[in-house]
């Protein structure tokens, strides 16, 4: 694996944890360092870090708060 890719992965704890849990990525990153983009996308999907996931979580929280407030009336 190229040093640049390894340093980028070690910088982010979530990427490092994902690499430890899914070691098949090591082979892919060793063969093609440009697959770091796919690795990052996979990390975002697994840890729900995409923008759509954040918006969905915010809507769920607002819905929960409104349900609690309506139950308290």
Backbone as a chain_set.jsonl record, in Angstrom:
{"seq": "XXXXXXXXXXXXXXXXXXXXXXXXXXXXXXXXXXXXXXXXXXXXXXXXXXXXXXXXXXXXXXXXXXXXXXXXX", "coords": {"N": [[0.863, -1.166, 0.0], [0.515, 2.204, -0.753], [2.315, 4.829, 0.859], [1.048, 7.277, 1.138], [-1.69, 6.634, 0.988], [-1.932, 4.942, 3.179], [-1.31, 6.699, 5.301], [-3.446, 8.472, 5.059], [-5.588, 6.817, 5.707], [-4.949, 6.081, 8.336], [-5.23, 8.497, 9.591], [-7.939, 8.935, 9.963], [-10.072, 7.609, 12.284], [-12.361, 6.035, 11.915], [-12.059, 5.051, 9.321], [-9.782, 3.51, 9.704], [-10.722, 1.605, 11.549], [-12.669, 0.336, 9.975], [-11.039, -0.786, 8.032], [-9.66, -2.638, 9.565], [-11.731, -4.335, 10.289], [-12.693, -5.236, 7.84], [-10.742, -6.796, 6.106], [-10.354, -7.424, 3.456], [-10.186, -5.163, 1.983], [-7.562, -4.358, 2.141], [-6.109, -5.805, 0.254], [-7.249, -4.813, -2.105], [-6.566, -2.09, -1.923], [-3.826, -2.277, -1.953], [-3.343, -3.167, -4.53], [-4.473, -1.222, -6.181], [-4.226, 2.03, -5.696], [-6.007, 4.036, -6.212], [-8.439, 3.14, -5.483], [-9.176, 4.111, -3.097], [-11.197, 5.951, -3.03], [-13.519, 4.428, -3.42], [-13.343, 2.961, -1.087], [-13.7, 4.955, 0.853], [-16.35, 5.7, 0.253], [-17.659, 3.309, 0.884], [-17.146, 3.27, 3.612], [-18.606, 5.521, 4.418], [-21.188, 4.65, 3.88], [-21.445, 2.414, 5.578], [-21.067, 3.522, 8.144], [-23.008, 5.404, 8.159], [-22.642, 8.135, 7.235], [-23.301, 9.711, 5.142], [-24.837, 12.514, 3.481], [-27.588, 12.233, 3.068], [-28.212, 10.332, 4.983], [-27.728, 11.778, 7.327], [-29.668, 13.789, 7.135], [-31.975, 12.239, 7.222], [-31.747, 11.166, 9.818], [-32.005, 13.535, 11.297], [-34.632, 14.271, 10.663], [-35.989, 12.101, 11.768], [-35.401, 12.539, 14.476], [-36.69, 14.988, 14.921], [-39.311, 14.202, 14.477], [-39.633, 12.383, 16.591], [-39.373, 14.107, 18.814], [-41.581, 15.778, 18.389], [-43.632, 13.929, 18.693], [-43.317, 13.223, 21.396], [-43.811, 15.687, 22.6], [-46.475, 16.077, 21.833], [-47.665, 14.018, 23.199], [-47.376, 14.848, 25.806], [-49.21, 16.863, 26.086]], "CA": [[0.0, 0.0, 0.0], [1.315, 3.42, -0.812], [2.408, 5.528, 2.141], [0.032, 8.345, 1.138], [-2.978, 6.01, 1.278], [-1.871, 4.449, 4.552], [-1.402, 7.847, 6.205], [-4.811, 8.995, 4.975], [-6.458, 5.895, 6.441], [-4.623, 6.148, 9.763], [-5.681, 9.783, 10.101], [-9.358, 8.847, 10.309], [-10.276, 6.42, 13.108], [-13.405, 5.188, 11.338], [-11.493, 4.333, 8.183], [-8.858, 2.515, 10.244], [-11.541, 0.524, 12.111], [-13.277, -0.395, 8.867], [-9.989, -1.577, 7.397], [-9.381, -3.77, 10.444], [-12.864, -5.257, 10.266], [-12.865, -5.749, 6.476], [-9.361, -6.86, 5.625], [-10.294, -7.593, 2.005], [-9.845, -3.864, 1.41], [-6.108, -4.227, 2.085], [-5.688, -6.327, -1.04], [-7.67, -3.866, -3.136], [-5.798, -0.853, -1.823], [-2.457, -2.586, -2.371], [-3.293, -3.317, -5.985], [-4.849, 0.015, -6.863], [-4.38, 3.053, -4.67], [-7.126, 4.921, -6.537], [-9.67, 2.574, -4.918], [-9.438, 4.777, -1.817], [-12.494, 6.622, -3.16], [-14.542, 3.407, -3.141], [-13.216, 2.638, 0.328], [-14.346, 6.04, 1.6], [-17.795, 5.588, 0.048], [-18.103, 2.164, 1.672], [-17.119, 3.698, 5.009], [-19.721, 6.431, 4.637], [-22.417, 3.857, 3.883], [-21.481, 1.559, 6.766], [-21.183, 4.34, 9.354], [-24.105, 6.349, 7.92], [-22.074, 9.476, 7.228], [-23.723, 10.438, 3.948], [-25.729, 13.643, 3.74], [-28.959, 11.742, 3.147], [-28.36, 9.677, 6.284], [-27.799, 12.819, 8.351], [-30.974, 14.427, 7.014], [-32.953, 11.263, 7.7], [-31.646, 11.128, 11.273], [-32.559, 14.777, 11.816], [-36.093, 14.19, 10.523], [-36.446, 11.144, 12.778], [-35.323, 13.191, 15.786], [-37.764, 15.985, 14.984], [-40.551, 13.439, 14.611], [-39.671, 11.861, 17.959], [-39.627, 15.221, 19.727], [-42.965, 16.232, 18.216], [-44.495, 12.917, 19.303], [-43.218, 13.364, 22.857], [-44.514, 16.923, 22.984], [-47.921, 15.892, 21.668], [-48.102, 13.102, 24.266], [-47.373, 15.582, 27.057], [-50.332, 17.83, 26.119]], "C": [[0.909, 1.229, 0.0], [1.238, 4.152, 0.522], [1.336, 6.618, 2.243], [-1.329, 7.787, 1.539], [-3.019, 5.545, 2.727], [-1.991, 5.585, 5.562], [-2.808, 8.443, 6.213], [-5.781, 8.12, 5.767], [-6.207, 5.984, 7.939], [-5.086, 7.455, 10.403], [-7.117, 9.724, 10.623], [-9.616, 7.524, 11.04], [-11.322, 5.483, 12.503], [-12.892, 4.408, 10.127], [-10.56, 3.231, 8.672], [-9.629, 1.329, 10.821], [-12.187, -0.313, 11.008], [-12.249, -1.276, 8.166], [-9.647, -2.798, 8.249], [-10.501, -4.802, 10.394], [-13.056, -5.921, 8.905], [-11.506, -5.784, 5.795], [-9.257, -7.083, 4.115], [-9.962, -6.276, 1.316], [-8.338, -3.682, 1.285], [-5.594, -4.683, 0.725], [-6.046, -5.343, -2.157], [-6.868, -2.579, -3.121], [-4.335, -1.077, -2.191], [-2.334, -2.635, -3.885], [-3.546, -2.007, -6.707], [-5.122, 1.084, -5.817], [-5.527, 4.018, -4.972], [-8.452, 4.367, -6.015], [-9.975, 3.148, -3.537], [-10.784, 5.494, -1.862], [-13.633, 5.646, -2.881], [-14.532, 3.013, -1.677], [-13.906, 3.693, 1.189], [-15.862, 5.984, 1.457], [-18.368, 4.427, 0.846], [-18.141, 2.514, 3.15], [-18.312, 4.601, 5.314], [-21.045, 5.692, 4.69], [-22.523, 3.056, 5.174], [-21.686, 2.351, 8.049], [-22.247, 5.425, 9.235], [-23.633, 7.798, 8.024], [-22.449, 10.28, 5.986], [-24.693, 11.538, 4.342], [-27.171, 13.168, 3.887], [-29.215, 11.032, 4.476], [-28.507, 10.698, 7.402], [-29.16, 13.52, 8.33], [-32.06, 13.504, 7.543], [-32.938, 11.167, 9.221], [-32.243, 12.378, 11.913], [-34.084, 14.762, 11.745], [-36.669, 13.226, 11.548], [-36.429, 11.758, 14.173], [-36.428, 14.229, 15.965], [-39.104, 15.289, 15.173], [-40.703, 12.888, 16.029], [-39.995, 12.956, 18.959], [-41.063, 15.694, 19.607], [-43.939, 15.207, 18.802], [-44.471, 12.987, 20.827], [-43.97, 14.595, 23.32], [-46.029, 16.768, 22.842], [-48.465, 14.934, 22.734], [-48.182, 13.812, 25.604], [-48.542, 16.557, 27.172], [-51.511, 17.269, 26.857]], "O": [[1.936, 1.264, 0.677], [0.225, 4.099, 1.219], [0.783, 6.848, 3.318], [-2.04, 8.395, 2.339], [-4.02, 5.73, 3.419], [-2.692, 5.453, 6.565], [-3.3, 8.868, 7.258], [-6.69, 8.63, 6.422], [-7.152, 5.964, 8.727], [-5.309, 7.514, 11.613], [-7.46, 10.385, 11.604], [-9.404, 6.449, 10.479], [-11.174, 4.263, 12.577], [-13.248, 3.245, 9.932], [-10.551, 2.134, 8.112], [-9.244, 0.179, 10.613], [-12.24, -1.539, 11.108], [-12.565, -2.392, 7.754], [-9.376, -3.873, 7.713], [-10.246, -6.005, 10.45], [-13.532, -7.053, 8.832], [-11.172, -4.902, 5.004], [-8.172, -6.942, 3.551], [-9.502, -6.278, 0.174], [-7.876, -2.937, 0.421], [-4.747, -4.027, 0.119], [-5.235, -5.079, -3.045], [-6.529, -2.037, -4.173], [-3.674, -0.164, -2.686], [-1.334, -2.193, -4.449], [-2.914, -1.714, -7.722], [-6.144, 1.04, -5.131], [-5.972, 4.742, -4.081], [-9.477, 5.043, -6.093], [-10.924, 2.72, -2.881], [-11.443, 5.63, -0.832], [-14.596, 5.986, -2.193], [-15.584, 2.759, -1.089], [-14.613, 3.362, 2.141], [-16.584, 6.197, 2.431], [-19.448, 4.546, 1.425], [-19.056, 2.106, 3.865], [-18.952, 4.456, 6.356], [-21.933, 6.062, 5.459], [-23.585, 3.026, 5.796], [-22.399, 1.904, 8.947], [-22.371, 6.273, 10.119], [-24.168, 8.582, 8.808], [-21.973, 11.4, 5.8], [-25.297, 11.491, 5.414], [-27.896, 13.661, 4.751], [-30.311, 11.122, 5.03], [-29.309, 10.513, 8.317], [-29.733, 13.807, 9.381], [-32.969, 13.953, 8.241], [-33.995, 11.095, 9.848], [-32.907, 12.294, 12.946], [-34.751, 15.2, 12.683], [-37.717, 13.496, 12.136], [-37.341, 11.523, 14.966], [-37.028, 14.33, 17.035], [-39.939, 15.748, 15.952], [-41.794, 12.929, 16.597], [-40.808, 12.751, 19.86], [-41.704, 15.982, 20.618], [-44.972, 15.588, 19.353], [-45.508, 12.824, 21.471], [-44.687, 14.552, 24.319], [-46.779, 17.289, 23.667], [-49.628, 15.049, 23.123], [-48.978, 13.422, 26.459], [-48.831, 17.031, 28.27], [-52.536, 17.939, 26.983]]}, "num_chains": 1, "name": "protein.A"}
